[in-house]
PDB file of C-alpha atoms in Angstrom:
ATOM      1  CA  UNK A  11      -0.102   0.227   0.263  1.00 43.00           C
ATOM      2  CA  UNK A  12       2.642   2.542   0.938  1.00 48.00           C
ATOM      3  CA  UNK A  13       5.533   1.140  -1.458  1.00 51.00           C
ATOM      4  CA  UNK A  14       4.881   4.063  -3.743  1.00 52.00           C
ATOM      5  CA  UNK A  15       5.279   6.680  -0.671  1.00 49.00           C
ATOM      6  CA  UNK A  16       8.853   8.289  -0.978  1.00 54.00           C
ATOM      7  CA  UNK A  17      10.177  10.741   1.339  1.00 52.00           C
ATOM      8  CA  UNK A  18      12.506  13.413   0.108  1.00 55.00           C
ATOM      9  CA  UNK A  19      14.465  15.214   2.556  1.00 56.00           C
ATOM     10  CA  UNK A  20      15.218  18.771   2.015  1.00 55.00           C
ATOM     11  CA  UNK A  21      17.956  20.810   3.706  1.00 59.00           C
ATOM     12  CA  UNK A  22      17.013  23.754   5.862  1.00 57.00           C
ATOM     13  CA  UNK A  23      18.243  26.262   3.493  1.00 61.00           C
ATOM     14  CA  UNK A  24      16.243  24.907   0.708  1.00 62.00           C
ATOM     15  CA  UNK A  25      13.071  24.864   2.725  1.00 61.00           C
ATOM     16  CA  UNK A  26      12.982  28.448   3.862  1.00 62.00           C
ATOM     17  CA  UNK A  27      12.172  31.665   2.038  1.00 63.00           C
ATOM     18  CA  UNK A  28      15.230  33.857   1.942  1.00 66.00           C
ATOM     19  CA  UNK A  29      14.170  37.563   2.312  1.00 62.00           C
ATOM     20  CA  UNK A  30      16.945  40.218   1.365  1.00 64.00           C
ATOM     21  CA  UNK A  31      17.412  42.442   4.692  1.00 58.00           C
ATOM     22  CA  UNK A  32      18.440  45.449   2.693  1.00 60.00           C
ATOM     23  CA  UNK A  33      14.966  45.994   1.026  1.00 59.00           C
ATOM     24  CA  UNK A  34      13.298  46.201   4.509  1.00 54.00           C
ATOM     25  CA  UNK A  35      14.741  49.643   5.142  1.00 51.00           C
ATOM     26  CA  UNK A  36      13.967  51.019   1.819  1.00 52.00           C
ATOM     27  CA  UNK A  37      10.352  52.350   2.723  1.00 48.00           C
ATOM     28  CA  UNK A  38      12.472  54.626   5.101  1.00 50.00           C
ATOM     29  CA  UNK A  39      13.883  56.424   2.028  1.00 51.00           C
ATOM     30  CA  UNK A  40      10.399  57.212   0.917  1.00 51.00           C
ATOM     31  CA  UNK A  41      10.660  55.010  -2.224  1.00 52.00           C
ATOM     32  CA  UNK A  42       6.847  54.333  -1.942  1.00 54.00           C
ATOM     33  CA  UNK A  43       5.900  57.816  -2.841  1.00 56.00           C
ATOM     34  CA  UNK A  44       6.468  57.963  -6.260  1.00 58.00           C
ATOM     35  CA  UNK A  45       3.971  54.595  -6.856  1.00 62.00           C
ATOM     36  CA  UNK A  46       1.369  56.084  -4.629  1.00 59.00           C
ATOM     37  CA  UNK A  47       1.138  59.374  -6.649  1.00 58.00           C
ATOM     38  CA  UNK A  48       0.756  57.212  -9.886  1.00 64.00           C
ATOM     39  CA  UNK A  49      -2.501  55.778  -8.416  1.00 72.00           C
ATOM     40  CA  UNK A  50      -5.298  57.406 -10.270  1.00 71.00           C
ATOM     41  CA  UNK A  51      -8.058  57.516  -7.172  1.00 73.00           C
ATOM     42  CA  UNK A  52      -5.072  58.875  -4.802  1.00 76.00           C
ATOM     43  CA  UNK A  53      -4.670  61.491  -7.120  1.00 78.00           C
ATOM     44  CA  UNK A  54      -8.281  62.657  -7.539  1.00 82.00           C
ATOM     45  CA  UNK A  55      -8.890  62.551  -3.779  1.00 84.00           C
ATOM     46  CA  UNK A  56      -5.548  64.433  -3.340  1.00 86.00           C
ATOM     47  CA  UNK A  57      -6.748  67.446  -5.425  1.00 88.00           C
ATOM     48  CA  UNK A  58     -10.306  67.431  -3.985  1.00 90.00           C
ATOM     49  CA  UNK A  59      -8.427  67.562  -0.486  1.00 91.00           C
ATOM     50  CA  UNK A  60      -6.174  70.214  -1.759  1.00 94.00           C
ATOM     51  CA  UNK A  61      -8.908  72.357  -3.463  1.00 95.00           C
ATOM     52  CA  UNK A  62     -10.889  72.175  -0.123  1.00 92.00           C
ATOM     53  CA  UNK A  63      -7.968  72.993   1.876  1.00 95.00           C
ATOM     54  CA  UNK A  64      -7.429  76.272  -0.383  1.00 96.00           C
ATOM     55  CA  UNK A  65     -10.868  77.333  -0.142  1.00 94.00           C
ATOM     56  CA  UNK A  66     -10.964  76.931   3.549  1.00 91.00           C
ATOM     57  CA  UNK A  67      -7.705  78.901   3.827  1.00 94.00           C
ATOM     58  CA  UNK A  68      -8.913  81.736   1.656  1.00 94.00           C
ATOM     59  CA  UNK A  69     -12.137  82.023   3.699  1.00 88.00           C
ATOM     60  CA  UNK A  70     -10.462  82.075   6.988  1.00 88.00           C
ATOM     61  CA  UNK A  71      -7.866  84.536   5.538  1.00 91.00           C
ATOM     62  CA  UNK A  72     -10.696  86.941   4.163  1.00 90.00           C
ATOM     63  CA  UNK A  73     -12.517  86.734   7.441  1.00 87.00           C
ATOM     64  CA  UNK A  74      -9.335  87.711   9.490  1.00 87.00           C
ATOM     65  CA  UNK A  75      -8.529  90.493   7.105  1.00 88.00           C
ATOM     66  CA  UNK A  76     -11.932  92.177   7.299  1.00 84.00           C
ATOM     67  CA  UNK A  77     -12.947  91.396   3.673  1.00 86.00           C
ATOM     68  CA  UNK A  78     -15.941  89.255   4.572  1.00 83.00           C
ATOM     69  CA  UNK A  79     -17.692  90.292   7.875  1.00 83.00           C
ATOM     70  CA  UNK A  80     -17.589  87.692  10.760  1.00 76.00           C
ATOM     71  CA  UNK A  81     -21.445  87.523  11.224  1.00 79.00           C
ATOM     72  CA  UNK A  82     -21.963  86.546   7.512  1.00 78.00           C
ATOM     73  CA  UNK A  83     -21.304  83.066   8.346  1.00 74.00           C
ATOM     74  CA  UNK A  84     -23.462  82.840  11.439  1.00 72.00           C
ATOM     75  CA  UNK A  85     -26.595  84.439   9.268  1.00 74.00           C
ATOM     76  CA  UNK A  86     -26.106  82.877   5.798  1.00 74.00           C
ATOM     77  CA  UNK A  87     -24.475  79.295   6.507  1.00 73.00           C
ATOM     78  CA  UNK A  88     -26.689  76.622   7.721  1.00 77.00           C
ATOM     79  CA  UNK A  89     -24.932  73.698   9.674  1.00 79.00           C
ATOM     80  CA  UNK A  90     -27.291  70.829   9.026  1.00 85.00           C
ATOM     81  CA  UNK A  91     -25.164  69.947   5.917  1.00 83.00           C
ATOM     82  CA  UNK A  92     -22.389  69.732   7.992  1.00 84.00           C
ATOM     83  CA  UNK A  93     -24.062  67.622  10.886  1.00 90.00           C
ATOM     84  CA  UNK A  94     -25.266  65.325   8.213  1.00 91.00           C
ATOM     85  CA  UNK A  95     -21.809  64.888   6.486  1.00 88.00           C
ATOM     86  CA  UNK A  96     -20.381  64.036   9.912  1.00 91.00           C
ATOM     87  CA  UNK A  97     -23.223  61.728  10.610  1.00 92.00           C
ATOM     88  CA  UNK A  98     -22.268  59.623   7.529  1.00 92.00           C
ATOM     89  CA  UNK A  99     -18.886  59.844   8.211  1.00 90.00           C
ATOM     90  CA  UNK A 100     -19.436  58.416  11.530  1.00 90.00           C
ATOM     91  CA  UNK A 101     -21.498  55.663  10.586  1.00 90.00           C
ATOM     92  CA  UNK A 102     -19.412  54.773   7.736  1.00 87.00           C
ATOM     93  CA  UNK A 103     -16.244  54.519  10.280  1.00 87.00           C
ATOM     94  CA  UNK A 104     -18.307  52.617  12.860  1.00 88.00           C
ATOM     95  CA  UNK A 105     -19.637  50.100  10.257  1.00 85.00           C
ATOM     96  CA  UNK A 106     -16.139  49.575   8.634  1.00 84.00           C
ATOM     97  CA  UNK A 107     -14.427  49.494  12.063  1.00 88.00           C
ATOM     98  CA  UNK A 108     -17.040  46.626  13.132  1.00 87.00           C
ATOM     99  CA  UNK A 109     -16.517  44.634   9.951  1.00 86.00           C
ATOM    100  CA  UNK A 110     -12.727  44.814  10.323  1.00 88.00           C
ATOM    101  CA  UNK A 111     -13.084  43.777  13.954  1.00 90.00           C
ATOM    102  CA  UNK A 112     -15.411  41.172  12.891  1.00 90.00           C
ATOM    103  CA  UNK A 113     -12.842  39.856  10.286  1.00 91.00           C
ATOM    104  CA  UNK A 114      -9.916  40.077  12.793  1.00 93.00           C
ATOM    105  CA  UNK A 115     -11.613  37.655  15.420  1.00 93.00           C
ATOM    106  CA  UNK A 116     -12.559  35.230  12.806  1.00 94.00           C
ATOM    107  CA  UNK A 117      -8.995  34.973  11.475  1.00 94.00           C
ATOM    108  CA  UNK A 118      -7.798  34.518  15.121  1.00 95.00           C
ATOM    109  CA  UNK A 119     -10.332  31.958  15.804  1.00 95.00           C
ATOM    110  CA  UNK A 120      -9.166  30.097  12.528  1.00 96.00           C
ATOM    111  CA  UNK A 121      -5.443  30.300  13.505  1.00 95.00           C
ATOM    112  CA  UNK A 122      -6.140  28.889  16.960  1.00 96.00           C
ATOM    113  CA  UNK A 123      -8.224  26.008  15.517  1.00 96.00           C
ATOM    114  CA  UNK A 124      -5.433  25.245  12.850  1.00 96.00           C
ATOM    115  CA  UNK A 125      -3.011  25.268  15.900  1.00 95.00           C
ATOM    116  CA  UNK A 126      -5.345  22.945  17.737  1.00 95.00           C
ATOM    117  CA  UNK A 127      -5.431  20.766  14.722  1.00 95.00           C
ATOM    118  CA  UNK A 128      -1.670  20.552  14.460  1.00 94.00           C
ATOM    119  CA  UNK A 129      -1.272  19.662  18.010  1.00 93.00           C
ATOM    120  CA  UNK A 130      -3.655  16.738  17.722  1.00 93.00           C
ATOM    121  CA  UNK A 131      -1.704  15.724  14.564  1.00 90.00           C
ATOM    122  CA  UNK A 132       1.485  15.781  16.314  1.00 88.00           C
ATOM    123  CA  UNK A 133       0.347  14.084  19.423  1.00 89.00           C
ATOM    124  CA  UNK A 134      -1.161  11.464  17.244  1.00 88.00           C
ATOM    125  CA  UNK A 135       1.977  10.837  15.249  1.00 85.00           C
ATOM    126  CA  UNK A 136       3.920  10.586  18.547  1.00 83.00           C
ATOM    127  CA  UNK A 137       1.766   8.147  20.154  1.00 85.00           C
ATOM    128  CA  UNK A 138       2.001   5.668  17.061  1.00 82.00           C
ATOM    129  CA  UNK A 139       5.983   5.740  17.403  1.00 82.00           C
ATOM    130  CA  UNK A 140       5.511   4.607  20.996  1.00 81.00           C
ATOM    131  CA  UNK A 141       4.377   1.181  19.730  1.00 78.00           C
ATOM    132  CA  UNK A 142       6.487   1.042  16.456  1.00 79.00           C
ATOM    133  CA  UNK A 143       8.391  -1.643  15.391  1.00 81.00           C
ATOM    134  CA  UNK A 144      11.363   0.211  13.950  1.00 82.00           C
ATOM    135  CA  UNK A 145      14.543   1.021  15.479  1.00 84.00           C
ATOM    136  CA  UNK A 146      15.275   3.301  18.476  1.00 84.00           C
ATOM    137  CA  UNK A 147      17.684   5.286  16.392  1.00 85.00           C
ATOM    138  CA  UNK A 148      14.999   5.773  13.511  1.00 84.00           C
ATOM    139  CA  UNK A 149      12.304   6.864  15.904  1.00 80.00           C
ATOM    140  CA  UNK A 150      14.579   9.445  17.775  1.00 81.00           C
ATOM    141  CA  UNK A 151      15.524  10.867  14.470  1.00 83.00           C
ATOM    142  CA  UNK A 152      11.764  10.838  13.374  1.00 80.00           C
ATOM    143  CA  UNK A 153      10.799  12.697  16.479  1.00 77.00           C
ATOM    144  CA  UNK A 154      13.620  15.361  16.178  1.00 75.00           C
TER     145      UNK A 154
END
């Protein structure tokens, strides 16, 4: 039944993934900045954020310099739009955080289940070696 089963021994170096440690610190040199600005969605969001910043700064400067009276905003601007926007952002943030939290705990549970299965497997394999008819040296090598 197991005559076609062959075991290939692989050296430790062949079994492991080799990493280039020098590339780990390349993010400190900000090589990723060029690739981030190439993404179209980031460019669009960056342009919208910059235009909103410039409009806000212009309104602030014009209010401080006296071009726009200070009571203009309190009389003409209703804050219900701002409140609705904040409610939307808060709801979006809560649901996204809740979804991420659920995914984290699902992944953690699966990892713990996997570790339990590995532990059970290892215990079963070692218990079979207790009653094996092989030589003691081969059993010791198998266990280690």
